[in-house]
mmCIF file of N, CA and C in Angstrom:
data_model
loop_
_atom_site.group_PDB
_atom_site.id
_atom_site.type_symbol
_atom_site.label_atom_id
_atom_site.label_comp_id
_atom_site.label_asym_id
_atom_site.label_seq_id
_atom_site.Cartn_x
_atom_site.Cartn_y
_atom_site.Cartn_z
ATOM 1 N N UNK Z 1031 229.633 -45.228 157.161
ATOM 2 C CA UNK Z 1031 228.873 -45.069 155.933
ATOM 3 C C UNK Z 1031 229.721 -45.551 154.757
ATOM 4 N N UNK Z 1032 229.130 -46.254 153.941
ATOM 5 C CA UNK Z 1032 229.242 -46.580 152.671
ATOM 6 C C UNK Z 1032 230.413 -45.662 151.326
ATOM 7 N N UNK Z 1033 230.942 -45.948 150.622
ATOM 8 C CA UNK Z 1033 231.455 -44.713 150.140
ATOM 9 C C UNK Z 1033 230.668 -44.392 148.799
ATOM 10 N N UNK Z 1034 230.344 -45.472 148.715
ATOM 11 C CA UNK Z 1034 228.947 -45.319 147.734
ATOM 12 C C UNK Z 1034 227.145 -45.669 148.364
ATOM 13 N N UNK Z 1035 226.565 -44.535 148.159
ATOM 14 C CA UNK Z 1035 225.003 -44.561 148.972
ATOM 15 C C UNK Z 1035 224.238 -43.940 147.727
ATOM 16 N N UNK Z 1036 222.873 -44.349 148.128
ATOM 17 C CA UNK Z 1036 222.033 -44.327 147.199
ATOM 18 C C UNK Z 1036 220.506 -43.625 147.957
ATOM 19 N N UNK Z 1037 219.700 -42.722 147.150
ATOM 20 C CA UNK Z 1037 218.623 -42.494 147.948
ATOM 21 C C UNK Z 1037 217.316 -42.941 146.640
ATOM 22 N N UNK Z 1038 216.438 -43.123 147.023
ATOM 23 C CA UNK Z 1038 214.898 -43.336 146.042
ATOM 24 C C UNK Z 1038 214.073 -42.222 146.424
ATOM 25 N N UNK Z 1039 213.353 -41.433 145.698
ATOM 26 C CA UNK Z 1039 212.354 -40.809 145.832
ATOM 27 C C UNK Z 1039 211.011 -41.363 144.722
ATOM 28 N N UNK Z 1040 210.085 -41.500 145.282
ATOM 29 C CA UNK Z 1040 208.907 -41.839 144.345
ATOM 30 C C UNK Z 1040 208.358 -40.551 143.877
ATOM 31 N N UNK Z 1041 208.470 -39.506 142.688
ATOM 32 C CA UNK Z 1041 208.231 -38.805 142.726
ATOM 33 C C UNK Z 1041 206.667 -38.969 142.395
ATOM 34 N N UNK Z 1042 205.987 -40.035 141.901
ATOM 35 C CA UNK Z 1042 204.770 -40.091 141.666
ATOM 36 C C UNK Z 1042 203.756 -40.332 142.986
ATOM 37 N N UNK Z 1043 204.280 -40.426 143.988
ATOM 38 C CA UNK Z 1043 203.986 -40.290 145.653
ATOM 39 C C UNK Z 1043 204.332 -39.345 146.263
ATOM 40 N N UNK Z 1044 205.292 -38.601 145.538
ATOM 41 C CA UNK Z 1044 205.936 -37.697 146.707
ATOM 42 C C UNK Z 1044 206.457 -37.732 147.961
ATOM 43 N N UNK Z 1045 207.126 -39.095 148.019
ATOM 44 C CA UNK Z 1045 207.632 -39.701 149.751
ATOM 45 C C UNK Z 1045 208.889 -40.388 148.678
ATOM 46 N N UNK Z 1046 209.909 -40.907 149.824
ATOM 47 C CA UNK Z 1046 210.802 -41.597 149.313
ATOM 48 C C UNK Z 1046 209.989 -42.968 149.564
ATOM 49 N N UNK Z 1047 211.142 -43.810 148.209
ATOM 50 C CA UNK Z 1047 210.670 -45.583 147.831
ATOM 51 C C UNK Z 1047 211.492 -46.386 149.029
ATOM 52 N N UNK Z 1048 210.814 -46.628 150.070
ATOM 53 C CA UNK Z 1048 211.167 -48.024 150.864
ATOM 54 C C UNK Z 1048 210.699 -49.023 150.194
ATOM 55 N N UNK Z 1049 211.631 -49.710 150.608
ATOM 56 C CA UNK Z 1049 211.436 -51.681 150.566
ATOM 57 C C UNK Z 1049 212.030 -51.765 149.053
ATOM 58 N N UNK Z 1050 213.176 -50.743 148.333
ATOM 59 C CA UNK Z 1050 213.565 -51.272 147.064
ATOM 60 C C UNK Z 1050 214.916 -51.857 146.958
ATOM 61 N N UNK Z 1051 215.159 -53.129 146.635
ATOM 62 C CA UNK Z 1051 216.414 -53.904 146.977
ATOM 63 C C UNK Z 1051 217.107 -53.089 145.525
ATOM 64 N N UNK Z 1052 218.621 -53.217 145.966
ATOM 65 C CA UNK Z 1052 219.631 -52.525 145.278
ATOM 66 C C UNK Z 1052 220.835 -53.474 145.107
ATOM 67 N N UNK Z 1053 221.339 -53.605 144.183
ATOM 68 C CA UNK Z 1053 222.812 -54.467 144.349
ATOM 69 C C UNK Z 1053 224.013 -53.555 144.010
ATOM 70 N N UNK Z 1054 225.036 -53.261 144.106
ATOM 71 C CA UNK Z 1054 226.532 -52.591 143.462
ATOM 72 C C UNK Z 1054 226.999 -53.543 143.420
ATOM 73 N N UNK Z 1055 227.734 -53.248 141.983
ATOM 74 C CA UNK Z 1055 229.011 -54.005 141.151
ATOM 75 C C UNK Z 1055 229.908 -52.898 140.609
ATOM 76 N N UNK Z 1056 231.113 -53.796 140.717
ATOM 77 C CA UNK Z 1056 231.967 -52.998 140.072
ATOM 78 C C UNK Z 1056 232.414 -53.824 138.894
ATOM 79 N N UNK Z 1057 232.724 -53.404 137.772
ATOM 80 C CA UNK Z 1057 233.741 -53.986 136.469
ATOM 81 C C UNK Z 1057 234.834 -54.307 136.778
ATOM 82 N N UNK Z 1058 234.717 -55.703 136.589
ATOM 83 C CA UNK Z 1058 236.270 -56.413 136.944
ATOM 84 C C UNK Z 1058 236.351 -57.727 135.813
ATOM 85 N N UNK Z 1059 237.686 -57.623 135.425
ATOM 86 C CA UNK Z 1059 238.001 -58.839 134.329
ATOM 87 C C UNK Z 1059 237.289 -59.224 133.283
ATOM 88 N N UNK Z 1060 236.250 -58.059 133.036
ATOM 89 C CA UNK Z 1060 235.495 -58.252 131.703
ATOM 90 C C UNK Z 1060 234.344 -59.178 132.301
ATOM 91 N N UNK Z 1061 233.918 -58.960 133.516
ATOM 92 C CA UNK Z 1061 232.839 -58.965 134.232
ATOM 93 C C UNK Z 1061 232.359 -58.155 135.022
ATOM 94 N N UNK Z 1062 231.642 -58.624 135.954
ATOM 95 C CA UNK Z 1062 230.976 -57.855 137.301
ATOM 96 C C UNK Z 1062 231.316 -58.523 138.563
ATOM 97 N N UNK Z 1063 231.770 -57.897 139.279
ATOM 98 C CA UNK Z 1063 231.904 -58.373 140.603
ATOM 99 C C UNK Z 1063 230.931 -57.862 141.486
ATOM 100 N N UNK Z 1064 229.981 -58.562 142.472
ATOM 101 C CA UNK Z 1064 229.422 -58.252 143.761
ATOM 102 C C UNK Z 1064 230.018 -57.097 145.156
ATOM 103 N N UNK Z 1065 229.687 -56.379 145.100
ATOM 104 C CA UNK Z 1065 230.300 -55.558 146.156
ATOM 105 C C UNK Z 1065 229.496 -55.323 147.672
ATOM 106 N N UNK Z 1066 227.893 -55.545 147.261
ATOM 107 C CA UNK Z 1066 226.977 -55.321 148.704
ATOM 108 C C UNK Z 1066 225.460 -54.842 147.393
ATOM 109 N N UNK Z 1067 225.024 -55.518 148.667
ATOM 110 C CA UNK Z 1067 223.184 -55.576 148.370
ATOM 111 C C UNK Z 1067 222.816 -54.772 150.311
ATOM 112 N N UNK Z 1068 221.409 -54.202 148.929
ATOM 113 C CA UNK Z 1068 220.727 -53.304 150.639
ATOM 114 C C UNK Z 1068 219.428 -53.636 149.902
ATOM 115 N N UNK Z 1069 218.450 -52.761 151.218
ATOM 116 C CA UNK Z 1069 217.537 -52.169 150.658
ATOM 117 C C UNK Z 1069 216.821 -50.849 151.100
ATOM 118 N N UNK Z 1070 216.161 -50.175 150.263
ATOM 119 C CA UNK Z 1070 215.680 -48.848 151.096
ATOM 120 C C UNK Z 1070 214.934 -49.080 152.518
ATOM 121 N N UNK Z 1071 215.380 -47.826 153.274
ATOM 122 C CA UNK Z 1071 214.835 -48.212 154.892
ATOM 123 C C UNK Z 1071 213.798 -46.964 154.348
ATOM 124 N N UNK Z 1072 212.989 -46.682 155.332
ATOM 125 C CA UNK Z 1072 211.722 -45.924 154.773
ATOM 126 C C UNK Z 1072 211.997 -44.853 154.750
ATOM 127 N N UNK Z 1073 213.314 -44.006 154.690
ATOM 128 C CA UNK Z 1073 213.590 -42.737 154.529
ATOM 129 C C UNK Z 1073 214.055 -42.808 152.799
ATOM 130 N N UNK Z 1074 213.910 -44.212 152.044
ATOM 131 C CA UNK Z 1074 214.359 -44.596 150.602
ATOM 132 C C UNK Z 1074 215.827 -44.558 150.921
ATOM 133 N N UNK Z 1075 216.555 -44.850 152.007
ATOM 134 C CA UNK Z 1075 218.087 -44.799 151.456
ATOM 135 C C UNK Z 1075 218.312 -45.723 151.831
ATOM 136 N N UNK Z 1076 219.957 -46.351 151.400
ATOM 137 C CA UNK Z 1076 220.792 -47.141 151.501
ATOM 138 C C UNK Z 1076 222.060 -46.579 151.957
ATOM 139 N N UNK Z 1077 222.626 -46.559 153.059
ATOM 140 C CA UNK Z 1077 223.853 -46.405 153.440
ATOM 141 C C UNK Z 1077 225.100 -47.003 153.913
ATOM 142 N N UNK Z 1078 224.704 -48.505 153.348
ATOM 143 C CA UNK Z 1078 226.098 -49.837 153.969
ATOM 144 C C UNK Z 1078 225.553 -50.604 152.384
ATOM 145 N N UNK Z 1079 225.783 -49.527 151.602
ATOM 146 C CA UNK Z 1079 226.026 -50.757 150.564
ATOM 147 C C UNK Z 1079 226.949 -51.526 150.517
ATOM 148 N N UNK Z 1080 228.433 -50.962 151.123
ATOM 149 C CA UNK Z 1080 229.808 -52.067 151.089
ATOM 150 C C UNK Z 1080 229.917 -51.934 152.459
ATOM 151 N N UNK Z 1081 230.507 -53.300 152.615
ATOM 152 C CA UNK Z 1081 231.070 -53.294 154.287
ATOM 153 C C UNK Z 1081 232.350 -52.887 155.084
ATOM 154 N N UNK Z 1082 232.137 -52.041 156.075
ATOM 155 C CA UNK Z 1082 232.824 -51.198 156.350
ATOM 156 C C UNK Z 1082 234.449 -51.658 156.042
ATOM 157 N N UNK Z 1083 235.089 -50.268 155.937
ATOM 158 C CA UNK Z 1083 236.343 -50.521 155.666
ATOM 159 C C UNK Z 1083 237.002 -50.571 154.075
ATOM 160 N N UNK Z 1084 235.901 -51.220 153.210
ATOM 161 C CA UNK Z 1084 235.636 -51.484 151.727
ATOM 162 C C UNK Z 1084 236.246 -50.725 151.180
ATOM 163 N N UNK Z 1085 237.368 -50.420 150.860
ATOM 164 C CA UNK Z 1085 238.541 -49.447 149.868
ATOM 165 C C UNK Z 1085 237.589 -49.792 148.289
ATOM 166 N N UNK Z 1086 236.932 -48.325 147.706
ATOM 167 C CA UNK Z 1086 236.621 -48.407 146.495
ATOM 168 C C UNK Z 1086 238.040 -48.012 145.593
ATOM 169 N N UNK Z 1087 237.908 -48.283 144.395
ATOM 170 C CA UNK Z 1087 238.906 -48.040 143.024
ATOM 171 C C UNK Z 1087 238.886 -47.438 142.134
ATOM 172 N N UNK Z 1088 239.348 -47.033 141.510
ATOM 173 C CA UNK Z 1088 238.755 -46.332 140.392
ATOM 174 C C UNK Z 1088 238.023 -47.065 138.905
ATOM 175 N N UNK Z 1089 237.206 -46.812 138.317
ATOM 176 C CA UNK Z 1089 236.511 -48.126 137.452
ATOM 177 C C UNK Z 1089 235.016 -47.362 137.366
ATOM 178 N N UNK Z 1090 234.403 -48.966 136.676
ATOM 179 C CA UNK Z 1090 232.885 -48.435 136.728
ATOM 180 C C UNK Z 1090 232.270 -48.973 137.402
ATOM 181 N N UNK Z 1091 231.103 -48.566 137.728
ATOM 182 C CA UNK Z 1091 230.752 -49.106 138.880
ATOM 183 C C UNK Z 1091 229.072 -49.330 138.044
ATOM 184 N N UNK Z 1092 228.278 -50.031 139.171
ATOM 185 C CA UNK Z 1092 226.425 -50.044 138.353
ATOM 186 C C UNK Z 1092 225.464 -50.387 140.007
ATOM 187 N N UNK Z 1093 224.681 -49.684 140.332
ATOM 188 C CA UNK Z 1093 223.809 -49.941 140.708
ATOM 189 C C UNK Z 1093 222.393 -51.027 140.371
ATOM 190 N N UNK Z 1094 221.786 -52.107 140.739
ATOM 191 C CA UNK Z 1094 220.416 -52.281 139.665
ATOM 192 C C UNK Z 1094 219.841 -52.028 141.145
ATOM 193 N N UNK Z 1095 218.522 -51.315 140.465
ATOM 194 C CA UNK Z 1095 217.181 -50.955 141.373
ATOM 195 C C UNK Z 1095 216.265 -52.172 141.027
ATOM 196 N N UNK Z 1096 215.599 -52.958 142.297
ATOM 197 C CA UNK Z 1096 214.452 -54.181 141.533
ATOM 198 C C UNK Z 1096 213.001 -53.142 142.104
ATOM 199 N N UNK Z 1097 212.895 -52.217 140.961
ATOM 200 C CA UNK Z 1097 211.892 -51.628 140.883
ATOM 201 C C UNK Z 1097 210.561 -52.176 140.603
ATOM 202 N N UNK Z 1098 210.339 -53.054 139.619
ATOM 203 C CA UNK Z 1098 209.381 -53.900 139.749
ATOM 204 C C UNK Z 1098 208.891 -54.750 140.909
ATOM 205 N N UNK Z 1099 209.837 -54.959 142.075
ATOM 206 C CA UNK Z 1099 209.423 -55.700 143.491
ATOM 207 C C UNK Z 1099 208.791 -54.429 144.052
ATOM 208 N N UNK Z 1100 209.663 -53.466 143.858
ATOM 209 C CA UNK Z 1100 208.907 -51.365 144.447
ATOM 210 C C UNK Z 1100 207.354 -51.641 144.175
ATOM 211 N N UNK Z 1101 207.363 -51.488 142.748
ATOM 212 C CA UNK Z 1101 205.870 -51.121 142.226
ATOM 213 C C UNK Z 1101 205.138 -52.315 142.659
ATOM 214 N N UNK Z 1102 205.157 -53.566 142.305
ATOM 215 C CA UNK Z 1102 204.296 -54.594 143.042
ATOM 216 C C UNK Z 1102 203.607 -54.492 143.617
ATOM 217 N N UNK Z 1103 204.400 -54.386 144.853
ATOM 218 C CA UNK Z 1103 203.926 -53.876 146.473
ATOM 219 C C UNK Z 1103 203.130 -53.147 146.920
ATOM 220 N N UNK Z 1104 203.313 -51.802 145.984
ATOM 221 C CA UNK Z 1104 202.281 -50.274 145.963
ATOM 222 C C UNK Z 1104 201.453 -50.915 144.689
ATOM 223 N N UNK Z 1105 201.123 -52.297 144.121
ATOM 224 C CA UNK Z 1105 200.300 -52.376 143.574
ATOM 225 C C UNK Z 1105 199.921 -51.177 142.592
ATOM 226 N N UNK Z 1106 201.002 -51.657 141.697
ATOM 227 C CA UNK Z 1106 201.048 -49.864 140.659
ATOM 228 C C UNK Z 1106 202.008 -50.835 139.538
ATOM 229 N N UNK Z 1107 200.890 -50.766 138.356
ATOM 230 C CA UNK Z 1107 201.632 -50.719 136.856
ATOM 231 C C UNK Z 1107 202.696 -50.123 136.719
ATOM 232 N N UNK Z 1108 203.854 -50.474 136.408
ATOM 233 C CA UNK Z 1108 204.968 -49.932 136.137
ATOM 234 C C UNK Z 1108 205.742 -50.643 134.970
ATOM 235 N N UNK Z 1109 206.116 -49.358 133.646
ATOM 236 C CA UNK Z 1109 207.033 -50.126 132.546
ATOM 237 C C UNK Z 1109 208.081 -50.589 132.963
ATOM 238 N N UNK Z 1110 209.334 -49.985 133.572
ATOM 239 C CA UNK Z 1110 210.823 -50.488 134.080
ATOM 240 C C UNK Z 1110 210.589 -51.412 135.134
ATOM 241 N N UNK Z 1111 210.695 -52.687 135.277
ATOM 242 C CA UNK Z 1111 210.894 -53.848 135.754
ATOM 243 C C UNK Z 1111 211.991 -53.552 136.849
ATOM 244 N N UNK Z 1112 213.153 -52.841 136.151
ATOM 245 C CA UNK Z 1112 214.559 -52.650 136.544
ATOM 246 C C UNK Z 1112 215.152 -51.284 136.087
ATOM 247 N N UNK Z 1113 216.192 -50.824 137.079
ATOM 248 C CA UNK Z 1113 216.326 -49.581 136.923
ATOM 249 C C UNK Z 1113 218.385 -49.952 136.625
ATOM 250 N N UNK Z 1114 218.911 -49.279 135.975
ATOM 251 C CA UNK Z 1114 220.496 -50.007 136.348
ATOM 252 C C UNK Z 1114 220.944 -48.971 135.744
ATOM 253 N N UNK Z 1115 221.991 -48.147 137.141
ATOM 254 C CA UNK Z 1115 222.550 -47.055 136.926
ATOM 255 C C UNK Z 1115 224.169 -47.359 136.389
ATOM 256 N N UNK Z 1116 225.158 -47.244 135.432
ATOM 257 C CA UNK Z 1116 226.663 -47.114 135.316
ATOM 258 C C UNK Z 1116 227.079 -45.881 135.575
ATOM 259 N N UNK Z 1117 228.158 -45.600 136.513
ATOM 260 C CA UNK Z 1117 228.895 -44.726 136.714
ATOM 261 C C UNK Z 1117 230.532 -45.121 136.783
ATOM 262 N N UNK Z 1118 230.970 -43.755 136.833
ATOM 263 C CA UNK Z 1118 232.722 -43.629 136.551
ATOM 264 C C UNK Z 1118 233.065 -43.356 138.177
ATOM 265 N N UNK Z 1119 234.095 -43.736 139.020
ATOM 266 C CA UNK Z 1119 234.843 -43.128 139.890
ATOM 267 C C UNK Z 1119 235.958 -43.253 139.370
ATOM 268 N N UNK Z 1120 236.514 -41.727 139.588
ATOM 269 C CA UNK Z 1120 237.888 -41.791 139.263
ATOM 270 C C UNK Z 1120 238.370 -41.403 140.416
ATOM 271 N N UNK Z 1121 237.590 -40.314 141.413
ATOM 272 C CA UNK Z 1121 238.803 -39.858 142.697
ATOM 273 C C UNK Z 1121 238.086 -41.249 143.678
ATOM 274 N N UNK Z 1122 238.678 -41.892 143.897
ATOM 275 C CA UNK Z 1122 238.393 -42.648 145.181
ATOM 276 C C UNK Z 1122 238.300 -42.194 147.001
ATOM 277 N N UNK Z 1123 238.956 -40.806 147.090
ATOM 278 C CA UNK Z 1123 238.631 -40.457 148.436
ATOM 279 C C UNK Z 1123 237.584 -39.411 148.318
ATOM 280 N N UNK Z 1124 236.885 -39.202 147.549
ATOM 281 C CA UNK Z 1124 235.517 -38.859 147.566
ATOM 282 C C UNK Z 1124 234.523 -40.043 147.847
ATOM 283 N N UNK Z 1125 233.171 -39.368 148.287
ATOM 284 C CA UNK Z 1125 231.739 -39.796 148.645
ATOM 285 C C UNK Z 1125 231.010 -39.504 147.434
ATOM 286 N N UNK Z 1126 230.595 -40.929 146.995
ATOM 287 C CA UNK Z 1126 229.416 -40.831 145.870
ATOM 288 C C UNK Z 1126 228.085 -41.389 145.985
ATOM 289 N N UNK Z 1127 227.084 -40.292 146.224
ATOM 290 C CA UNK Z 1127 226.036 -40.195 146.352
ATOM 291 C C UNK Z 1127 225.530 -40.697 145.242
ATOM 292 N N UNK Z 1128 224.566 -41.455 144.529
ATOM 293 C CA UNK Z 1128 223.444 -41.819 143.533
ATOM 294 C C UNK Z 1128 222.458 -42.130 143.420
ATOM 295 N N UNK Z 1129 221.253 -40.726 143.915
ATOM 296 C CA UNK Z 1129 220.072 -40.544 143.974
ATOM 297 C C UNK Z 1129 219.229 -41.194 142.735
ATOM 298 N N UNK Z 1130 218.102 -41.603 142.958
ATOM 299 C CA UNK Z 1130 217.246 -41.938 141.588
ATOM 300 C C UNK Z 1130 216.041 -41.615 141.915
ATOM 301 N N UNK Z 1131 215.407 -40.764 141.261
ATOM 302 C CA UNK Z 1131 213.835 -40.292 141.155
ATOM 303 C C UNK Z 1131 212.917 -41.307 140.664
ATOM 304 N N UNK Z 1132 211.932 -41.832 140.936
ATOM 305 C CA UNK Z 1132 211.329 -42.654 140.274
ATOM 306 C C UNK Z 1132 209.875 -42.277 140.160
ATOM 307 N N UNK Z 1133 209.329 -43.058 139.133
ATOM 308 C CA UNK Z 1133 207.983 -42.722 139.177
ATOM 309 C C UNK Z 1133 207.597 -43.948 138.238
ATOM 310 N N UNK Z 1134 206.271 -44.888 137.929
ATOM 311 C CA UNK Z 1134 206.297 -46.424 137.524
ATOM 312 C C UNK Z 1134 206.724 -45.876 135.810
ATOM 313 N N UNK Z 1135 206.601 -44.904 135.045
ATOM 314 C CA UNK Z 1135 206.731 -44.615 133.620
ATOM 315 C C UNK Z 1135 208.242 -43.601 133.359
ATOM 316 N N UNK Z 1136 209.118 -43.621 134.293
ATOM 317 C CA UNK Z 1136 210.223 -43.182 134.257
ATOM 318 C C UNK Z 1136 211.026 -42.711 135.437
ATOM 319 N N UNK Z 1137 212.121 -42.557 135.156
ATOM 320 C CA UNK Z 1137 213.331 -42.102 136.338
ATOM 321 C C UNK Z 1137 214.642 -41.100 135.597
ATOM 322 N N UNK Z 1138 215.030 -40.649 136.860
ATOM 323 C CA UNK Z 1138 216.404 -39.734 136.459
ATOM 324 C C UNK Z 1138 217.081 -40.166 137.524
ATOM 325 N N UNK Z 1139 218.581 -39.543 137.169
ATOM 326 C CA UNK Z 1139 219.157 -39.742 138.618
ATOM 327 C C UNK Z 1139 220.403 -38.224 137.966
ATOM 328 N N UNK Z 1140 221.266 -38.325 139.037
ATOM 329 C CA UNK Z 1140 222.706 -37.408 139.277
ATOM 330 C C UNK Z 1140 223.333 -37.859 140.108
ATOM 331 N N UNK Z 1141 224.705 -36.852 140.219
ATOM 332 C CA UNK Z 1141 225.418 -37.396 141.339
ATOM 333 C C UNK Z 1141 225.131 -36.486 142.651
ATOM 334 N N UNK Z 1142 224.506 -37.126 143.816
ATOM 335 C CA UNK Z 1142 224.524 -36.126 144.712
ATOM 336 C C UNK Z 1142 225.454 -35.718 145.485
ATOM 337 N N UNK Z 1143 225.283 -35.203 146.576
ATOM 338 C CA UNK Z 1143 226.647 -34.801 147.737
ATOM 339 C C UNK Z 1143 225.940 -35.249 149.083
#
């Protein structure tokens, strides 16, 4: 598993969001670097966002959700096109979970376990 994973819930369905492509980057050199692309399997998660072995760092890191390919699909109006989470790791031998609730007129997220 990933040391960074991600889950979708559609809360406006009440099932988790399959079929939503995800990318991680991390901040590097006053850019972004590529780290791993997934997409939700129909339980909405992602668990090989990086490939095995993948030593994370400490830094920031960003998820983007292509939520607009989500809503499409379910043929559902939706304002956010795109969803794009920034977060901090500072302990690196921790597991960081980053759930996102969705629904087509808004989202939340946290850090899960």
């Amino acid at each position: 598993m990933s040391g960074i994973t991600t889950h979708i819930l559609d809360t406006s369905r009440g099932r988790p969001a399959a079929g939503v492509p995800a990318t991680l980057e991390v901040e590097a050199a006053g850019g972004w670097k590529l780290l791993g692309k997934g997409t939700t399997n129909s339980d909405g998660r992602i668990t090989d966002l990086t490939s095995k072995g993948t030593q994370l760092t400490a830094g920031v890191y960003r998820l983007i959700f292509d939520t607009g390919r989500y809503f499409a699909g379910q043929q559902t109006d939706a304002f956010y096109p795109q969803v794009t989470i920034v977060f901090r790791i500072e302990d690196t031998s921790q597991h960081y979970h980053v759930p996102l609730l969705l629904s087509p007129f808004g989202y939340s997220t946290y850090r899960g376990s």
